[in-house]
Short mmCIF file of N, CA and C in Angstrom, two decimals:
data_model
loop_
_atom_site.label_atom_id
_atom_site.label_comp_id
_atom_site.label_asym_id
_atom_site.label_seq_id
_atom_site.Cartn_x
_atom_site.Cartn_y
_atom_site.Cartn_z
N UNK A 1 0.85 -1.17 0.00
CA UNK A 1 0.00 0.00 0.00
C UNK A 1 0.89 1.23 0.00
N UNK A 2 0.58 2.16 -0.88
CA UNK A 2 1.38 3.36 -0.99
C UNK A 2 1.03 4.32 0.14
N UNK A 3 2.02 5.11 0.58
CA UNK A 3 1.73 6.09 1.63
C UNK A 3 0.65 7.05 1.14
N UNK A 4 -0.31 7.31 2.03
CA UNK A 4 -1.40 8.25 1.72
C UNK A 4 -2.58 7.62 1.03
N UNK A 5 -2.47 6.34 0.60
CA UNK A 5 -3.60 5.72 -0.10
C UNK A 5 -4.76 5.41 0.84
N UNK A 6 -4.47 5.17 2.13
CA UNK A 6 -5.54 4.90 3.11
C UNK A 6 -6.44 6.11 3.25
N UNK A 7 -5.86 7.30 3.23
CA UNK A 7 -6.64 8.53 3.32
C UNK A 7 -7.55 8.70 2.13
N UNK A 8 -7.05 8.32 0.94
CA UNK A 8 -7.83 8.43 -0.28
C UNK A 8 -9.03 7.48 -0.25
N UNK A 9 -8.81 6.24 0.23
CA UNK A 9 -9.92 5.28 0.36
C UNK A 9 -10.97 5.80 1.32
N UNK A 10 -10.53 6.42 2.44
CA UNK A 10 -11.47 6.97 3.43
C UNK A 10 -12.32 8.06 2.79
N UNK A 11 -11.70 8.92 1.98
CA UNK A 11 -12.45 9.98 1.32
C UNK A 11 -13.49 9.40 0.37
N UNK A 12 -13.13 8.34 -0.37
CA UNK A 12 -14.09 7.72 -1.29
C UNK A 12 -15.27 7.12 -0.53
N UNK A 13 -14.99 6.47 0.63
CA UNK A 13 -16.06 5.91 1.45
C UNK A 13 -16.99 7.01 1.94
N UNK A 14 -16.42 8.13 2.40
CA UNK A 14 -17.23 9.26 2.87
C UNK A 14 -18.10 9.79 1.74
N UNK A 15 -17.53 9.88 0.55
CA UNK A 15 -18.27 10.40 -0.59
C UNK A 15 -19.45 9.48 -0.92
N UNK A 16 -19.23 8.18 -0.91
CA UNK A 16 -20.30 7.22 -1.21
C UNK A 16 -21.41 7.28 -0.17
N UNK A 17 -21.05 7.34 1.10
CA UNK A 17 -22.08 7.37 2.14
C UNK A 17 -22.86 8.68 2.08
N UNK A 18 -22.22 9.76 1.69
CA UNK A 18 -22.93 11.04 1.58
C UNK A 18 -24.03 10.95 0.53
N UNK A 19 -23.79 10.19 -0.53
CA UNK A 19 -24.80 10.03 -1.58
C UNK A 19 -26.04 9.34 -1.03
N UNK A 20 -25.85 8.43 -0.09
CA UNK A 20 -26.99 7.73 0.50
C UNK A 20 -27.71 8.58 1.55
N UNK A 21 -26.97 9.43 2.24
CA UNK A 21 -27.57 10.23 3.30
C UNK A 21 -28.31 11.44 2.78
N UNK A 22 -27.83 12.05 1.73
CA UNK A 22 -28.46 13.25 1.19
C UNK A 22 -29.71 12.87 0.41
N UNK A 23 -30.77 13.68 0.58
CA UNK A 23 -32.01 13.43 -0.16
C UNK A 23 -31.83 13.88 -1.61
N UNK A 24 -32.56 13.25 -2.47
CA UNK A 24 -32.54 13.64 -3.88
C UNK A 24 -33.22 15.00 -4.01
N UNK A 25 -32.49 15.99 -4.41
CA UNK A 25 -32.99 17.36 -4.47
C UNK A 25 -34.22 17.47 -5.38
N UNK A 26 -34.29 16.65 -6.41
CA UNK A 26 -35.42 16.70 -7.34
C UNK A 26 -36.72 16.25 -6.68
N UNK A 27 -36.63 15.44 -5.62
CA UNK A 27 -37.83 14.91 -4.98
C UNK A 27 -38.23 15.65 -3.71
N UNK A 28 -37.53 16.73 -3.38
CA UNK A 28 -37.89 17.50 -2.19
C UNK A 28 -39.20 18.24 -2.43
N UNK A 29 -40.04 18.36 -1.37
CA UNK A 29 -41.28 19.12 -1.56
C UNK A 29 -40.97 20.59 -1.79
N UNK A 30 -41.91 21.29 -2.43
CA UNK A 30 -41.73 22.70 -2.69
C UNK A 30 -41.58 23.48 -1.38
N UNK A 31 -42.36 23.09 -0.38
CA UNK A 31 -42.29 23.69 0.95
C UNK A 31 -42.07 22.58 1.97
N UNK A 32 -41.39 22.87 3.07
CA UNK A 32 -41.25 21.84 4.10
C UNK A 32 -42.61 21.47 4.69
N UNK A 33 -42.77 20.23 5.10
CA UNK A 33 -44.02 19.79 5.72
C UNK A 33 -44.16 20.50 7.07
N UNK A 34 -45.28 21.18 7.33
CA UNK A 34 -45.44 21.89 8.60
C UNK A 34 -45.32 20.95 9.80
N UNK A 35 -44.81 21.49 10.90
CA UNK A 35 -44.61 20.70 12.12
C UNK A 35 -45.92 20.08 12.61
N UNK A 36 -47.02 20.81 12.44
CA UNK A 36 -48.32 20.28 12.88
C UNK A 36 -48.62 18.97 12.17
N UNK A 37 -48.35 18.91 10.87
CA UNK A 37 -48.63 17.70 10.10
C UNK A 37 -47.62 16.60 10.40
N UNK A 38 -46.38 16.97 10.70
CA UNK A 38 -45.34 15.98 10.99
C UNK A 38 -45.51 15.36 12.37
N UNK A 39 -45.87 16.17 13.36
CA UNK A 39 -45.79 15.73 14.76
C UNK A 39 -47.12 15.48 15.45
N UNK A 40 -48.22 15.82 14.83
CA UNK A 40 -49.52 15.69 15.49
C UNK A 40 -50.50 14.93 14.61
N UNK A 41 -51.43 14.23 15.25
CA UNK A 41 -52.57 13.66 14.54
C UNK A 41 -53.66 14.72 14.59
N UNK A 42 -54.19 15.07 13.44
CA UNK A 42 -55.17 16.15 13.36
C UNK A 42 -56.59 15.60 13.42
N UNK A 43 -57.35 16.12 14.38
CA UNK A 43 -58.76 15.76 14.54
C UNK A 43 -59.60 17.04 14.47
N UNK A 44 -60.88 16.85 14.16
CA UNK A 44 -61.80 17.99 14.10
C UNK A 44 -63.11 17.62 14.78
N UNK A 45 -63.63 18.56 15.57
CA UNK A 45 -64.93 18.40 16.22
C UNK A 45 -65.89 19.40 15.58
N UNK A 46 -66.99 18.90 15.06
CA UNK A 46 -67.97 19.76 14.42
C UNK A 46 -69.08 20.10 15.40
N UNK A 47 -69.59 21.32 15.29
CA UNK A 47 -70.73 21.77 16.09
C UNK A 47 -70.51 21.52 17.58
N UNK A 48 -69.38 22.01 18.10
CA UNK A 48 -69.03 21.79 19.51
C UNK A 48 -70.14 22.32 20.41
N UNK A 49 -70.50 21.52 21.40
CA UNK A 49 -71.56 21.83 22.37
C UNK A 49 -72.91 22.01 21.68
N UNK A 50 -73.06 21.39 20.50
CA UNK A 50 -74.34 21.42 19.80
C UNK A 50 -74.63 22.71 19.07
N UNK A 51 -73.64 23.60 18.93
CA UNK A 51 -73.87 24.88 18.27
C UNK A 51 -73.41 24.78 16.81
N UNK A 52 -74.36 24.99 15.91
CA UNK A 52 -74.11 24.85 14.48
C UNK A 52 -72.93 25.69 14.02
N UNK A 53 -71.97 25.06 13.35
CA UNK A 53 -70.83 25.76 12.78
C UNK A 53 -69.67 26.00 13.72
N UNK A 54 -69.86 25.75 15.01
CA UNK A 54 -68.76 25.98 15.96
C UNK A 54 -67.81 24.79 15.91
N UNK A 55 -66.97 24.80 14.88
CA UNK A 55 -66.04 23.70 14.62
C UNK A 55 -64.67 24.02 15.22
N UNK A 56 -64.04 23.02 15.78
CA UNK A 56 -62.73 23.19 16.39
C UNK A 56 -61.79 22.09 15.93
N UNK A 57 -60.51 22.37 15.99
CA UNK A 57 -59.53 21.32 15.76
C UNK A 57 -58.94 20.90 17.09
N UNK A 58 -58.51 19.65 17.13
CA UNK A 58 -57.76 19.11 18.25
C UNK A 58 -56.58 18.38 17.64
N UNK A 59 -55.38 18.91 17.87
CA UNK A 59 -54.17 18.27 17.37
C UNK A 59 -53.56 17.50 18.53
N UNK A 60 -53.40 16.19 18.35
CA UNK A 60 -52.92 15.34 19.44
C UNK A 60 -51.50 14.85 19.15
N UNK A 61 -50.62 15.12 20.12
CA UNK A 61 -49.23 14.69 20.04
C UNK A 61 -49.14 13.25 20.53
N UNK A 62 -48.15 12.46 20.09
CA UNK A 62 -48.02 11.08 20.58
C UNK A 62 -47.90 10.97 22.11
N UNK A 63 -47.44 12.04 22.78
CA UNK A 63 -47.34 11.99 24.25
C UNK A 63 -48.68 12.25 24.93
N UNK A 64 -49.74 12.50 24.16
CA UNK A 64 -51.07 12.70 24.72
C UNK A 64 -51.51 14.15 24.80
N UNK A 65 -50.60 15.09 24.74
CA UNK A 65 -50.98 16.51 24.80
C UNK A 65 -51.83 16.87 23.60
N UNK A 66 -52.81 17.74 23.83
CA UNK A 66 -53.69 18.18 22.75
C UNK A 66 -53.68 19.70 22.65
N UNK A 67 -53.62 20.17 21.42
CA UNK A 67 -53.73 21.60 21.13
C UNK A 67 -55.11 21.83 20.55
N UNK A 68 -55.81 22.82 21.11
CA UNK A 68 -57.19 23.11 20.71
C UNK A 68 -57.24 24.48 20.05
N UNK A 69 -58.00 24.58 18.97
CA UNK A 69 -58.17 25.87 18.30
C UNK A 69 -59.41 25.87 17.43
N UNK A 70 -59.65 26.97 16.77
CA UNK A 70 -60.81 27.09 15.88
C UNK A 70 -60.49 26.48 14.52
N UNK A 71 -61.39 25.64 14.02
CA UNK A 71 -61.24 25.04 12.70
C UNK A 71 -61.47 26.11 11.64
N UNK A 72 -60.92 25.92 10.44
CA UNK A 72 -61.10 26.91 9.38
C UNK A 72 -62.56 27.18 9.03
N UNK A 73 -63.44 26.23 9.31
CA UNK A 73 -64.86 26.41 8.99
C UNK A 73 -65.64 27.15 10.08
N UNK A 74 -64.99 27.52 11.18
CA UNK A 74 -65.67 28.26 12.25
C UNK A 74 -66.09 29.62 11.70
N UNK A 75 -67.30 30.09 12.06
CA UNK A 75 -67.78 31.37 11.51
C UNK A 75 -66.87 32.57 11.81
N UNK A 76 -66.13 32.54 12.90
CA UNK A 76 -65.25 33.67 13.23
C UNK A 76 -64.09 33.80 12.25
N UNK A 77 -63.76 32.71 11.53
CA UNK A 77 -62.61 32.73 10.62
C UNK A 77 -62.99 32.88 9.16
N UNK A 78 -64.25 33.17 8.91
CA UNK A 78 -64.69 33.28 7.51
C UNK A 78 -64.22 34.59 6.89
N UNK A 79 -63.98 34.58 5.57
CA UNK A 79 -63.53 35.80 4.89
C UNK A 79 -64.49 36.97 5.13
N UNK A 80 -63.91 38.14 5.29
CA UNK A 80 -64.72 39.34 5.52
C UNK A 80 -65.04 39.60 6.97
N UNK A 81 -64.73 38.64 7.84
CA UNK A 81 -64.97 38.84 9.28
C UNK A 81 -63.68 39.31 9.94
N UNK A 82 -63.79 40.14 10.97
CA UNK A 82 -62.62 40.62 11.68
C UNK A 82 -62.79 40.41 13.18
N UNK A 83 -61.78 39.82 13.78
CA UNK A 83 -61.79 39.59 15.22
C UNK A 83 -61.29 40.84 15.92
N UNK A 84 -62.09 41.32 16.85
CA UNK A 84 -61.70 42.50 17.62
C UNK A 84 -60.80 42.12 18.79
N UNK A 85 -61.22 41.05 19.52
CA UNK A 85 -60.40 40.61 20.66
C UNK A 85 -60.76 39.18 21.05
N UNK A 86 -59.81 38.56 21.76
CA UNK A 86 -60.03 37.24 22.35
C UNK A 86 -59.94 37.43 23.86
N UNK A 87 -60.99 37.04 24.56
CA UNK A 87 -61.09 37.30 25.99
C UNK A 87 -61.08 35.98 26.77
N UNK A 88 -60.01 35.76 27.52
CA UNK A 88 -59.91 34.57 28.36
C UNK A 88 -60.46 34.80 29.77
N UNK A 89 -60.77 36.05 30.12
CA UNK A 89 -61.26 36.38 31.47
C UNK A 89 -62.76 36.14 31.55
N UNK A 90 -63.12 34.90 31.85
CA UNK A 90 -64.54 34.52 31.82
C UNK A 90 -65.16 34.37 33.21
N UNK A 91 -64.34 34.39 34.25
CA UNK A 91 -64.90 34.23 35.60
C UNK A 91 -65.53 35.54 36.04
N UNK A 92 -66.49 35.43 36.95
CA UNK A 92 -67.20 36.62 37.41
C UNK A 92 -66.29 37.63 38.09
N UNK A 93 -65.21 37.14 38.74
CA UNK A 93 -64.31 38.06 39.41
C UNK A 93 -63.32 38.71 38.45
N UNK A 94 -63.39 38.32 37.17
CA UNK A 94 -62.54 38.93 36.16
C UNK A 94 -61.14 38.38 36.07
N UNK A 95 -60.81 37.38 36.88
CA UNK A 95 -59.45 36.85 36.88
C UNK A 95 -59.22 35.81 35.80
N UNK A 96 -60.24 35.10 35.40
CA UNK A 96 -60.07 34.07 34.37
C UNK A 96 -59.25 32.90 34.87
N UNK A 97 -58.71 32.15 33.95
CA UNK A 97 -57.91 30.99 34.30
C UNK A 97 -56.53 31.42 34.75
N UNK A 98 -56.06 30.81 35.82
CA UNK A 98 -54.71 31.12 36.28
C UNK A 98 -53.69 30.50 35.35
N UNK A 99 -52.54 31.17 35.23
CA UNK A 99 -51.44 30.58 34.48
C UNK A 99 -50.81 29.48 35.31
N UNK A 100 -50.44 28.40 34.64
CA UNK A 100 -49.80 27.30 35.33
C UNK A 100 -48.32 27.58 35.43
N UNK A 101 -47.74 27.21 36.56
CA UNK A 101 -46.31 27.45 36.75
C UNK A 101 -45.63 26.18 37.18
N UNK A 102 -44.35 26.06 36.84
CA UNK A 102 -43.56 24.92 37.30
C UNK A 102 -43.62 23.76 36.33
N UNK A 103 -42.66 22.87 36.49
CA UNK A 103 -42.50 21.74 35.59
C UNK A 103 -43.71 20.80 35.62
N UNK A 104 -44.27 20.58 36.79
CA UNK A 104 -45.37 19.61 36.92
C UNK A 104 -46.74 20.25 36.79
N UNK A 105 -46.80 21.57 36.58
CA UNK A 105 -48.08 22.28 36.42
C UNK A 105 -49.04 21.92 37.55
N UNK A 106 -48.57 22.08 38.78
CA UNK A 106 -49.34 21.64 39.96
C UNK A 106 -50.71 22.30 40.08
N UNK A 107 -50.83 23.55 39.66
CA UNK A 107 -52.13 24.20 39.79
C UNK A 107 -52.94 24.15 38.49
N UNK A 108 -52.65 23.16 37.64
CA UNK A 108 -53.41 23.01 36.40
C UNK A 108 -54.86 22.72 36.72
N UNK A 109 -55.75 23.32 35.96
CA UNK A 109 -57.19 23.23 36.24
C UNK A 109 -57.85 22.07 35.51
N UNK A 110 -58.57 21.21 36.25
CA UNK A 110 -59.37 20.19 35.57
C UNK A 110 -60.57 20.86 34.91
N UNK A 111 -60.99 20.36 33.77
CA UNK A 111 -62.11 20.98 33.08
C UNK A 111 -62.94 19.94 32.36
N UNK A 112 -64.14 20.34 32.01
CA UNK A 112 -65.06 19.50 31.27
C UNK A 112 -65.07 19.95 29.81
N UNK A 113 -65.57 19.10 28.93
CA UNK A 113 -65.61 19.42 27.51
C UNK A 113 -66.42 20.68 27.23
N UNK A 114 -67.47 20.92 28.03
CA UNK A 114 -68.33 22.09 27.79
C UNK A 114 -67.94 23.30 28.63
N UNK A 115 -66.79 23.25 29.33
CA UNK A 115 -66.30 24.41 30.08
C UNK A 115 -65.92 25.52 29.11
N UNK A 116 -66.15 26.76 29.53
CA UNK A 116 -65.81 27.91 28.69
C UNK A 116 -64.30 28.09 28.63
N UNK A 117 -63.80 28.27 27.43
CA UNK A 117 -62.39 28.54 27.21
C UNK A 117 -62.15 30.04 27.02
N UNK A 118 -62.89 30.64 26.11
CA UNK A 118 -62.72 32.07 25.85
C UNK A 118 -63.91 32.60 25.08
N UNK A 119 -63.92 33.92 24.91
CA UNK A 119 -64.89 34.58 24.04
C UNK A 119 -64.12 35.21 22.89
N UNK A 120 -64.62 35.00 21.68
CA UNK A 120 -64.05 35.66 20.52
C UNK A 120 -65.05 36.74 20.11
N UNK A 121 -64.61 37.99 20.24
CA UNK A 121 -65.48 39.13 19.97
C UNK A 121 -65.13 39.70 18.60
N UNK A 122 -66.14 39.78 17.75
CA UNK A 122 -65.95 40.28 16.39
C UNK A 122 -66.16 41.80 16.35
N UNK A 123 -65.64 42.44 15.32
CA UNK A 123 -65.78 43.90 15.25
C UNK A 123 -67.21 44.33 14.94
N UNK A 124 -68.07 43.41 14.49
CA UNK A 124 -69.47 43.75 14.26
C UNK A 124 -70.34 43.51 15.49
N UNK A 125 -69.70 43.17 16.63
CA UNK A 125 -70.42 42.96 17.88
C UNK A 125 -70.79 41.52 18.16
N UNK A 126 -70.66 40.64 17.17
CA UNK A 126 -70.96 39.22 17.37
C UNK A 126 -69.95 38.62 18.34
N UNK A 127 -70.43 37.74 19.23
CA UNK A 127 -69.56 37.10 20.22
C UNK A 127 -69.71 35.59 20.10
N UNK A 128 -68.57 34.90 20.01
CA UNK A 128 -68.56 33.44 19.98
C UNK A 128 -67.97 32.93 21.29
N UNK A 129 -68.78 32.16 22.03
CA UNK A 129 -68.29 31.53 23.25
C UNK A 129 -67.66 30.19 22.87
N UNK A 130 -66.38 30.06 23.13
CA UNK A 130 -65.64 28.87 22.72
C UNK A 130 -65.48 27.94 23.92
N UNK A 131 -65.73 26.65 23.70
CA UNK A 131 -65.58 25.63 24.74
C UNK A 131 -64.28 24.86 24.51
N UNK A 132 -63.88 24.12 25.53
CA UNK A 132 -62.65 23.32 25.41
C UNK A 132 -62.82 22.16 24.43
N UNK A 133 -63.97 21.51 24.45
CA UNK A 133 -64.22 20.43 23.51
C UNK A 133 -63.77 19.06 23.97
N UNK A 134 -63.00 18.99 25.05
CA UNK A 134 -62.64 17.69 25.62
C UNK A 134 -62.33 17.83 27.10
N UNK A 135 -62.49 16.73 27.81
CA UNK A 135 -62.28 16.71 29.25
C UNK A 135 -60.81 16.45 29.54
N UNK A 136 -60.25 17.18 30.49
CA UNK A 136 -58.85 16.98 30.83
C UNK A 136 -58.35 18.06 31.75
N UNK A 137 -57.08 18.39 31.62
CA UNK A 137 -56.44 19.39 32.47
C UNK A 137 -55.86 20.47 31.57
N UNK A 138 -56.16 21.72 31.91
CA UNK A 138 -55.62 22.85 31.16
C UNK A 138 -54.17 23.07 31.55
N UNK A 139 -53.27 23.03 30.58
CA UNK A 139 -51.85 23.27 30.84
C UNK A 139 -51.43 24.67 30.43
N UNK A 140 -52.02 25.18 29.37
CA UNK A 140 -51.63 26.52 28.91
C UNK A 140 -52.72 27.10 28.03
N UNK A 141 -52.97 28.38 28.21
CA UNK A 141 -53.82 29.11 27.28
C UNK A 141 -52.92 30.04 26.48
N UNK A 142 -53.30 30.35 25.29
CA UNK A 142 -52.47 31.18 24.42
C UNK A 142 -52.71 32.65 24.73
N UNK A 143 -52.01 33.15 25.73
CA UNK A 143 -52.21 34.54 26.18
C UNK A 143 -51.77 35.55 25.12
N UNK A 144 -51.00 35.12 24.11
CA UNK A 144 -50.61 36.04 23.03
C UNK A 144 -51.83 36.55 22.27
N UNK A 145 -52.91 35.76 22.27
CA UNK A 145 -54.11 36.17 21.53
C UNK A 145 -54.77 37.39 22.15
N UNK A 146 -54.60 37.57 23.46
CA UNK A 146 -55.18 38.73 24.13
C UNK A 146 -54.49 40.01 23.64
N UNK A 147 -53.22 39.91 23.28
CA UNK A 147 -52.47 41.07 22.80
C UNK A 147 -52.56 41.22 21.28
N UNK A 148 -52.62 40.10 20.57
CA UNK A 148 -52.63 40.12 19.11
C UNK A 148 -53.67 39.14 18.58
N UNK A 149 -54.91 39.59 18.52
CA UNK A 149 -56.02 38.71 18.08
C UNK A 149 -55.89 38.33 16.61
N UNK A 150 -55.09 39.05 15.83
CA UNK A 150 -54.89 38.74 14.42
C UNK A 150 -54.28 37.35 14.23
N UNK A 151 -53.53 36.87 15.23
CA UNK A 151 -52.95 35.53 15.14
C UNK A 151 -54.03 34.48 14.94
N UNK A 152 -55.18 34.69 15.57
CA UNK A 152 -56.27 33.72 15.46
C UNK A 152 -56.80 33.68 14.04
N UNK A 153 -56.85 34.81 13.38
CA UNK A 153 -57.34 34.83 11.99
C UNK A 153 -56.27 34.42 11.00
N UNK A 154 -55.06 34.91 11.19
CA UNK A 154 -54.01 34.70 10.20
C UNK A 154 -53.27 33.38 10.35
N UNK A 155 -53.14 32.88 11.58
CA UNK A 155 -52.37 31.66 11.83
C UNK A 155 -53.11 30.75 12.80
N UNK A 156 -54.37 30.49 12.51
CA UNK A 156 -55.23 29.72 13.42
C UNK A 156 -54.68 28.33 13.74
N UNK A 157 -54.04 27.69 12.77
CA UNK A 157 -53.58 26.31 12.96
C UNK A 157 -52.23 26.21 13.67
N UNK A 158 -51.56 27.34 13.86
CA UNK A 158 -50.23 27.29 14.49
C UNK A 158 -50.18 28.26 15.67
N UNK A 159 -49.67 29.47 15.46
CA UNK A 159 -49.52 30.43 16.55
C UNK A 159 -50.85 30.92 17.11
N UNK A 160 -51.93 30.71 16.38
CA UNK A 160 -53.24 31.16 16.82
C UNK A 160 -54.04 30.10 17.56
N UNK A 161 -53.36 29.07 18.09
CA UNK A 161 -54.07 28.06 18.88
C UNK A 161 -54.68 28.71 20.12
N UNK A 162 -55.65 28.05 20.74
CA UNK A 162 -56.31 28.61 21.92
C UNK A 162 -55.74 28.07 23.23
N UNK A 163 -55.51 26.75 23.30
CA UNK A 163 -55.06 26.17 24.57
C UNK A 163 -54.36 24.84 24.35
N UNK A 164 -53.59 24.45 25.35
CA UNK A 164 -52.95 23.13 25.37
C UNK A 164 -53.52 22.37 26.57
N UNK A 165 -53.98 21.16 26.32
CA UNK A 165 -54.65 20.35 27.34
C UNK A 165 -54.02 18.97 27.43
N UNK A 166 -54.19 18.36 28.58
CA UNK A 166 -53.83 16.94 28.74
C UNK A 166 -55.12 16.22 29.10
N UNK A 167 -55.72 15.52 28.12
CA UNK A 167 -56.96 14.81 28.41
C UNK A 167 -56.71 13.57 29.26
N UNK A 168 -57.70 13.19 30.03
CA UNK A 168 -57.61 11.93 30.77
C UNK A 168 -57.73 10.80 29.77
N UNK A 169 -56.94 9.73 29.93
CA UNK A 169 -56.95 8.65 28.92
C UNK A 169 -58.34 8.10 28.63
N UNK A 170 -59.12 7.85 29.68
CA UNK A 170 -60.46 7.29 29.45
C UNK A 170 -61.37 8.30 28.75
N UNK A 171 -61.19 9.58 29.06
CA UNK A 171 -61.99 10.62 28.40
C UNK A 171 -61.58 10.75 26.93
N UNK A 172 -60.28 10.60 26.65
CA UNK A 172 -59.83 10.70 25.27
C UNK A 172 -60.42 9.58 24.41
N UNK A 173 -60.48 8.38 24.95
CA UNK A 173 -61.04 7.25 24.20
C UNK A 173 -62.47 7.57 23.77
N UNK A 174 -63.25 8.17 24.68
CA UNK A 174 -64.64 8.53 24.35
C UNK A 174 -64.69 9.69 23.35
N UNK A 175 -63.84 10.69 23.58
CA UNK A 175 -63.84 11.87 22.70
C UNK A 175 -63.45 11.51 21.28
N UNK A 176 -62.42 10.68 21.14
CA UNK A 176 -61.88 10.33 19.82
C UNK A 176 -62.94 9.71 18.92
N UNK A 177 -63.89 8.98 19.52
CA UNK A 177 -64.95 8.34 18.74
C UNK A 177 -65.81 9.35 17.99
N UNK A 178 -65.90 10.57 18.53
CA UNK A 178 -66.77 11.60 17.94
C UNK A 178 -66.02 12.62 17.08
N UNK A 179 -64.74 12.41 16.89
CA UNK A 179 -63.94 13.35 16.11
C UNK A 179 -63.77 12.87 14.67
N UNK A 180 -63.52 13.81 13.79
CA UNK A 180 -63.24 13.49 12.39
C UNK A 180 -61.75 13.58 12.14
N UNK A 181 -61.25 12.75 11.25
CA UNK A 181 -59.87 12.88 10.79
C UNK A 181 -59.80 14.07 9.84
N UNK A 182 -58.59 14.48 9.48
CA UNK A 182 -58.44 15.58 8.53
C UNK A 182 -59.13 15.26 7.21
N UNK A 183 -58.98 14.03 6.73
CA UNK A 183 -59.60 13.64 5.47
C UNK A 183 -61.13 13.71 5.55
N UNK A 184 -61.68 13.21 6.66
CA UNK A 184 -63.14 13.26 6.82
C UNK A 184 -63.64 14.70 6.91
N UNK A 185 -62.87 15.52 7.62
CA UNK A 185 -63.24 16.94 7.76
C UNK A 185 -63.26 17.63 6.40
N UNK A 186 -62.23 17.39 5.59
CA UNK A 186 -62.17 18.02 4.27
C UNK A 186 -63.30 17.53 3.37
N UNK A 187 -63.68 16.26 3.51
CA UNK A 187 -64.81 15.75 2.72
C UNK A 187 -66.11 16.44 3.10
N UNK A 188 -66.29 16.70 4.40
CA UNK A 188 -67.53 17.33 4.86
C UNK A 188 -67.55 18.82 4.60
N UNK A 189 -66.40 19.44 4.75
CA UNK A 189 -66.35 20.91 4.68
C UNK A 189 -65.82 21.44 3.37
N UNK A 190 -65.53 20.56 2.41
CA UNK A 190 -65.02 21.00 1.12
C UNK A 190 -63.52 21.21 1.15
N UNK A 191 -63.06 22.23 0.45
CA UNK A 191 -61.63 22.42 0.29
C UNK A 191 -61.00 23.31 1.34
N UNK A 192 -61.73 23.52 2.45
CA UNK A 192 -61.20 24.37 3.52
C UNK A 192 -59.98 23.67 4.11
N UNK A 193 -58.86 24.38 4.21
CA UNK A 193 -57.66 23.79 4.80
C UNK A 193 -57.19 24.66 5.96
N UNK A 194 -56.57 24.03 6.97
CA UNK A 194 -56.10 24.81 8.12
C UNK A 194 -55.11 25.88 7.68
N UNK A 195 -55.26 27.07 8.24
CA UNK A 195 -54.34 28.16 7.91
C UNK A 195 -53.25 28.25 8.97
N UNK A 196 -52.15 28.83 8.57
CA UNK A 196 -51.16 29.12 9.57
C UNK A 196 -49.85 28.53 9.40
#
């Protein structure tokens, strides 16, 4: 073996393995797949709490956490409508839901599917009372919406989410039976796709 030939063989091996590791540029999607689609199973609840058109999404992570928000077919998100504010202060004393603190979220609030989550107030005076849609524990509400309600209209499926919940396993089994998959939702609601 000639001096330096071992280094040359190593370079050739690295070059060959790089060809297997790199994706074929011609087959890459035009846009990266959104994190919501990569990491969550997307479900939709129609007519939440029996109110016509009050549709919500529930994105469930493999660890059980659920993100809740307004589905694209919700009347508040229709073209030509403008959200004035999102109000999480629903208790009579005006304090609303407490923020959870700490790693274990010790003061997380248990809630029912029909518990009030927030009010979405439109600029025409219309008010939509939004429910959680599933039973579990509230881990976080999206307080950014109180400062920037446009997130709910412009990025409803991502930054405009309403809350993060941890459903009880037995409650999730019951809830899941009444939810639609993304494909079923699109079949029922037409070509409406989540924004954001």
